[in-house]
PDB file of C-alpha atoms in Angstrom:
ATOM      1  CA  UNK C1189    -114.423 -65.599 -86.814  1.00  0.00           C
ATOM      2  CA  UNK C1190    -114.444 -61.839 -87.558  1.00  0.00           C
ATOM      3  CA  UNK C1191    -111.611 -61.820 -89.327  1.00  0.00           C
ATOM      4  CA  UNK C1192    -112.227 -61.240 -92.606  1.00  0.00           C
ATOM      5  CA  UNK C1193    -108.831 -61.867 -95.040  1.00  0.00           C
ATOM      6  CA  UNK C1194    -110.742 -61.939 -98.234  1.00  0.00           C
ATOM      7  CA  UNK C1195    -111.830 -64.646-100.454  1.00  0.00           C
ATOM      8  CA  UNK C1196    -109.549 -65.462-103.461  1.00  0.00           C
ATOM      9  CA  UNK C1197    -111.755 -67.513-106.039  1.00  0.00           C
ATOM     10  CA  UNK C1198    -111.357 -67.395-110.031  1.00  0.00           C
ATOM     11  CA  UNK C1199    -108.458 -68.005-112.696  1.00  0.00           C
ATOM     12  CA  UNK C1200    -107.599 -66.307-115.550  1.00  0.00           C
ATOM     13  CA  UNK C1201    -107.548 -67.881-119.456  1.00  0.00           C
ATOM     14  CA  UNK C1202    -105.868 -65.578-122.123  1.00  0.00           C
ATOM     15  CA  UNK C1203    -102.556 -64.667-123.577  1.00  0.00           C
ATOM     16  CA  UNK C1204     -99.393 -65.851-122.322  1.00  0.00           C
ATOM     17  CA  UNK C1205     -98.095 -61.846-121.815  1.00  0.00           C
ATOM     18  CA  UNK C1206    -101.686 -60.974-119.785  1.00  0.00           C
ATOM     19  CA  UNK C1207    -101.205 -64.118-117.826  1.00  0.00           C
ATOM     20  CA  UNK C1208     -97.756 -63.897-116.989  1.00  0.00           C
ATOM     21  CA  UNK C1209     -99.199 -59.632-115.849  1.00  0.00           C
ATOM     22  CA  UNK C1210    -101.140 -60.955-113.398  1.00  0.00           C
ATOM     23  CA  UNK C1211     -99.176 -63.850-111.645  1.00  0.00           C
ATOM     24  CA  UNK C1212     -96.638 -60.709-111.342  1.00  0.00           C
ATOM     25  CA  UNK C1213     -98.932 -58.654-109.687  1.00  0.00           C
ATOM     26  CA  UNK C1214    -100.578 -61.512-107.585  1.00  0.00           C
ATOM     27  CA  UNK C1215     -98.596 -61.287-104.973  1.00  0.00           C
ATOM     28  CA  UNK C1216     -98.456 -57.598-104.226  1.00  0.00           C
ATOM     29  CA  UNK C1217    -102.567 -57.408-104.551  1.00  0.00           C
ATOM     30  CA  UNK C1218    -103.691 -60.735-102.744  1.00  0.00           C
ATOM     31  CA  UNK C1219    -104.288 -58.682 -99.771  1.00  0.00           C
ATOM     32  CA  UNK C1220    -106.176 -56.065-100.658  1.00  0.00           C
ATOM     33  CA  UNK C1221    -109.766 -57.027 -99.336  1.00  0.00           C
ATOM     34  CA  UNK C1222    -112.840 -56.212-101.967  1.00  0.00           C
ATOM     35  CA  UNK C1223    -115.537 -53.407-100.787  1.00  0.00           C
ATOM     36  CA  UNK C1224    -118.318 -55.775 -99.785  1.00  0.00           C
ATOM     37  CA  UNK C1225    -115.917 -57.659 -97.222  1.00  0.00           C
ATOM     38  CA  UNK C1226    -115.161 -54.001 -96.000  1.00  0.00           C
ATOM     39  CA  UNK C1227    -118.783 -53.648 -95.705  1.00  0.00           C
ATOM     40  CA  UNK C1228    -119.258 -56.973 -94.226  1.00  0.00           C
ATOM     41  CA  UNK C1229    -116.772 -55.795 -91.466  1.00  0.00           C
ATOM     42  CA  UNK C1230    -118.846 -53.121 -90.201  1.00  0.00           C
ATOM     43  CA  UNK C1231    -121.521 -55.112 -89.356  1.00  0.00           C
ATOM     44  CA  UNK C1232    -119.548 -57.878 -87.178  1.00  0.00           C
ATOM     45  CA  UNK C1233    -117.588 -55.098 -85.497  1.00  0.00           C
ATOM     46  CA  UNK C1234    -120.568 -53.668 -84.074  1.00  0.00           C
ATOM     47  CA  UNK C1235    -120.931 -57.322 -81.685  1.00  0.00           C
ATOM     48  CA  UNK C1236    -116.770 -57.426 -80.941  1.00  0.00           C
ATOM     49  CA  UNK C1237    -117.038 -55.779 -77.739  1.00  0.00           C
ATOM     50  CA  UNK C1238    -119.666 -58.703 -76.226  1.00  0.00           C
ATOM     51  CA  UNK C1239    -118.453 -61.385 -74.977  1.00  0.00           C
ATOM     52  CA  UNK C1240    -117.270 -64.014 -76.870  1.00  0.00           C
ATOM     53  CA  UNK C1241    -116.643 -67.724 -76.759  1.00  0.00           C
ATOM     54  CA  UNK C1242    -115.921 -67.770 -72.904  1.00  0.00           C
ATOM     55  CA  UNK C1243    -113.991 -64.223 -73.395  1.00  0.00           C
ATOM     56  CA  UNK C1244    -114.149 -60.577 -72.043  1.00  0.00           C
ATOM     57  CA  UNK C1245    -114.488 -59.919 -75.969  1.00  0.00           C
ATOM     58  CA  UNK C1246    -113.659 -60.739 -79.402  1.00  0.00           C
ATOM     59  CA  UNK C1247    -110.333 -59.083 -79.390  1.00  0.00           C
ATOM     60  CA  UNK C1248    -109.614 -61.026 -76.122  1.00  0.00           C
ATOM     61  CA  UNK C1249    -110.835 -64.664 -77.824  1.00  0.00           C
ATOM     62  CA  UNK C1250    -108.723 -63.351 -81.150  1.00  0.00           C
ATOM     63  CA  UNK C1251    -105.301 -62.320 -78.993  1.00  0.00           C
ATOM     64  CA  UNK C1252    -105.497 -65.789 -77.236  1.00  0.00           C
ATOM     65  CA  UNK C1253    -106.005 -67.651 -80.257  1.00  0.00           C
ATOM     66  CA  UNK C1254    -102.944 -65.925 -82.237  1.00  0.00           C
ATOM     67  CA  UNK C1255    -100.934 -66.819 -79.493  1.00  0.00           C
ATOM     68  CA  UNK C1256    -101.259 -70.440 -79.219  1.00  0.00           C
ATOM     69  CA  UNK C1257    -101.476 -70.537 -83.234  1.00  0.00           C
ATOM     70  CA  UNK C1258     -98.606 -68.595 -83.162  1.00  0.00           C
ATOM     71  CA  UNK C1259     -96.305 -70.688 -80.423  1.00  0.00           C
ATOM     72  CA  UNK C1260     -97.891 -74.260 -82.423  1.00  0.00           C
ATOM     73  CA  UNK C1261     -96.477 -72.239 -85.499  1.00  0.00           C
ATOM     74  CA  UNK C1262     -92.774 -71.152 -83.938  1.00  0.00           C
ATOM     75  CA  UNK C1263     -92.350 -74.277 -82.312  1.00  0.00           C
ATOM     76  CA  UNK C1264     -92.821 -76.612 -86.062  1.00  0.00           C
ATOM     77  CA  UNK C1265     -90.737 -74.038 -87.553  1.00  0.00           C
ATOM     78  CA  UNK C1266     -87.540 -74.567 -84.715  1.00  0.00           C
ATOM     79  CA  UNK C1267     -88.405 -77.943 -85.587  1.00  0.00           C
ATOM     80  CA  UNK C1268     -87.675 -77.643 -89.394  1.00  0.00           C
ATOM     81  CA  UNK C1269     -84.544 -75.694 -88.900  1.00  0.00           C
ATOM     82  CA  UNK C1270     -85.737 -71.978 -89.080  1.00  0.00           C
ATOM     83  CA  UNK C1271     -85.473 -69.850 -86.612  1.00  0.00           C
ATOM     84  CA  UNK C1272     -88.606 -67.920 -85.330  1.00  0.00           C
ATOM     85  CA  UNK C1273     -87.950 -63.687 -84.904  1.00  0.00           C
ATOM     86  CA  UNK C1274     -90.570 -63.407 -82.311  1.00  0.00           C
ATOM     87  CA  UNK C1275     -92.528 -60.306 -83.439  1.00  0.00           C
ATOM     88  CA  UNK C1276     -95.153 -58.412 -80.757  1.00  0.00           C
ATOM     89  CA  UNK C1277     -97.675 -57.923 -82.993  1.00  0.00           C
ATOM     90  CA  UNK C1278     -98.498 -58.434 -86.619  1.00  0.00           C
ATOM     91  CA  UNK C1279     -99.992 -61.234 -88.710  1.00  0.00           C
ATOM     92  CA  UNK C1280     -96.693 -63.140 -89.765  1.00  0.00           C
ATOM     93  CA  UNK C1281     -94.230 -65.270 -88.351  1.00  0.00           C
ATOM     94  CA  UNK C1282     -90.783 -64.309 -89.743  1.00  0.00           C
ATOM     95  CA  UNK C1283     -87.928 -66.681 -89.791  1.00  0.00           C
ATOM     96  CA  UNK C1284     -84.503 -67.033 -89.981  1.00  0.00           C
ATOM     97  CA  UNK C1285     -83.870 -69.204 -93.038  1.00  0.00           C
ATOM     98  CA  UNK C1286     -79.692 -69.283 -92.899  1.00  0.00           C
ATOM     99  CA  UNK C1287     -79.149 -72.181 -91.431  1.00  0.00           C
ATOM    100  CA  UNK C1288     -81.143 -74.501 -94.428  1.00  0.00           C
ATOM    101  CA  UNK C1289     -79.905 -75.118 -97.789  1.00  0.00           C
ATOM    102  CA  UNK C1290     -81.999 -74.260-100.842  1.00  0.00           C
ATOM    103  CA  UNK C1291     -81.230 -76.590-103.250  1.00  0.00           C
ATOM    104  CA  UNK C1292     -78.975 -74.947-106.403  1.00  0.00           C
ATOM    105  CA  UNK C1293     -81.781 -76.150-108.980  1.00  0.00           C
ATOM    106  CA  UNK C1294     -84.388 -73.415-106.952  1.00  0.00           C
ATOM    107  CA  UNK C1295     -81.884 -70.608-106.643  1.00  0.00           C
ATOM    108  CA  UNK C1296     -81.370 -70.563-110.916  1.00  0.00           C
ATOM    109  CA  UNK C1297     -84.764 -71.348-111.559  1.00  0.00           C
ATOM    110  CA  UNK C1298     -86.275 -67.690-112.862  1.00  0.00           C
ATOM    111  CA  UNK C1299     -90.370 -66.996-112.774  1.00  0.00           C
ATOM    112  CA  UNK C1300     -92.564 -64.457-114.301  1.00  0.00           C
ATOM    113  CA  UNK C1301     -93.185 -63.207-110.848  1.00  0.00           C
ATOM    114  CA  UNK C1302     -88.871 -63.253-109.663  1.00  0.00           C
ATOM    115  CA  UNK C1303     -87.084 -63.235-113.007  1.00  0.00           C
ATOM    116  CA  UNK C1304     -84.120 -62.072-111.297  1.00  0.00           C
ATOM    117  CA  UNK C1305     -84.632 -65.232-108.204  1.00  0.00           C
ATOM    118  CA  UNK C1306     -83.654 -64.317-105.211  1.00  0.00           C
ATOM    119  CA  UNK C1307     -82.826 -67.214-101.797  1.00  0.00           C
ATOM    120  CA  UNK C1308     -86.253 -66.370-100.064  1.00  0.00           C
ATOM    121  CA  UNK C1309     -88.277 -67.048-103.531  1.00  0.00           C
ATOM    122  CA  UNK C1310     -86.414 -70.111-103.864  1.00  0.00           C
ATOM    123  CA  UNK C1311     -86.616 -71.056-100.798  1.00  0.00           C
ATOM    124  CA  UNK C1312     -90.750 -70.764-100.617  1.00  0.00           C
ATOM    125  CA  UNK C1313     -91.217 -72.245-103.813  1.00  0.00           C
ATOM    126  CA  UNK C1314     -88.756 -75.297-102.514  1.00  0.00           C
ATOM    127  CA  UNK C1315     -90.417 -75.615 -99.625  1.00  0.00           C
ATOM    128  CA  UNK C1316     -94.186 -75.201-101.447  1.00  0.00           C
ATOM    129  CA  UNK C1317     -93.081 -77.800-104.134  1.00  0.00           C
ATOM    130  CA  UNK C1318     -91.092 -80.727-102.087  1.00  0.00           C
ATOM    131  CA  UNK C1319     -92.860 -79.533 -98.722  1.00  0.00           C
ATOM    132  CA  UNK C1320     -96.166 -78.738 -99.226  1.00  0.00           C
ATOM    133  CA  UNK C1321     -95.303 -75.764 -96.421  1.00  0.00           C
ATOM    134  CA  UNK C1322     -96.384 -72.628 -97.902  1.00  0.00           C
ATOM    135  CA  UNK C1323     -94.151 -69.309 -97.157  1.00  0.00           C
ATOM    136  CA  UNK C1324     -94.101 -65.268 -98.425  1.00  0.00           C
ATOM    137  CA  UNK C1325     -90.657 -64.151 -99.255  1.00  0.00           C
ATOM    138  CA  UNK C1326     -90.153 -61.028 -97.127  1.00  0.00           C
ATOM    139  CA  UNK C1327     -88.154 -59.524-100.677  1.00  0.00           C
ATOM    140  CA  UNK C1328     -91.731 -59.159-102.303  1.00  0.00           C
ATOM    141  CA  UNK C1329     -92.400 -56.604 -99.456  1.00  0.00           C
ATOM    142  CA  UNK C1330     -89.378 -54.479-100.855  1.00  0.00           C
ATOM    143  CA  UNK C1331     -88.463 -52.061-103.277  1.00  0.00           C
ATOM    144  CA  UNK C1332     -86.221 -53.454-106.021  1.00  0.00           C
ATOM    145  CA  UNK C1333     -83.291 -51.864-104.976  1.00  0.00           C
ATOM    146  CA  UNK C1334     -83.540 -52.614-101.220  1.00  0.00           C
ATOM    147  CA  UNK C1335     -84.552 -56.170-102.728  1.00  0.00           C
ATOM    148  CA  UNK C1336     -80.981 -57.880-101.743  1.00  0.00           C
ATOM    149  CA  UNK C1337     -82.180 -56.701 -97.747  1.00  0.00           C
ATOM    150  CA  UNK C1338     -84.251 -59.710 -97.176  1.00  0.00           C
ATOM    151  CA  UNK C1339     -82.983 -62.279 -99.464  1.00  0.00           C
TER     152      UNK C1339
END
């Protein structure tokens, strides 16, 4: 498709203090896309008003894929217990995580990423590590004092 996220490829040998740096900053900088996929995007955006896989256009194929990914998405997560907050637009799903318990070992767990762990941290890395379901805590998205907002 055109949509271009950015590739994340490499790993990092060195001191413990560097190391622990960058898994800090990881998760504020994984979306940044690099120059050439910036570059890359020019080109395919040139071809998105054609038609496109049976669409008007790309942006009409893209809307009608997010959807049904989107509803497939919302409808395992009402499944698991979480309640979807039905957005309009954006790229993520955000859920209402109350109603689960995050086991107490998570919640005093501490990271060089979350020293200070708050529920959504613990509640991704619970459900990355017993799961396999991969999540972004919506705290990472906030200042440290608003922090306690979305936890």
């Amino acid at each position: 498709t055109f949509s271009v996220t950015g590739w994340q490829v490499g790993w990092v040998v060195g001191p413990a203090r560097w190391v622990r740096d960058i898994q800090t900053l990881l998760p504020y900088v994984q979306f940044c896309p690099a120059t050439p996929m910036q570059e890359a995007m020019v080109a395919v955006l040139k071809r998105a008003d054609q038609e496109y896989e049976g669409e008007r256009n790309y942006y009409d194929w893209l809307r009608k894929s997010y959807v049904a990914k989107r509803d497939l998405l919302a409808a395992a997560l009402e499944a698991g217990g979480i309640v979807p907050m039905r957005g309009e637009g954006g790229f993520f799903l955000v859920g209402d995580t109350r109603n689960l318990r995050v086991p107490q070992r998570y919640l005093s767990e501490s990271t060089p990423a979350m020293p200070a762990m708050t529920r959504d941290w613990a509640l991704c890395r619970w459900l990355a590590l017993e799961w396999g379901v991969i999540g972004i805590p919506c705290s990472a998205f906030y200042s440290a004092e608003n922090r306690h907002l979305a936890a």
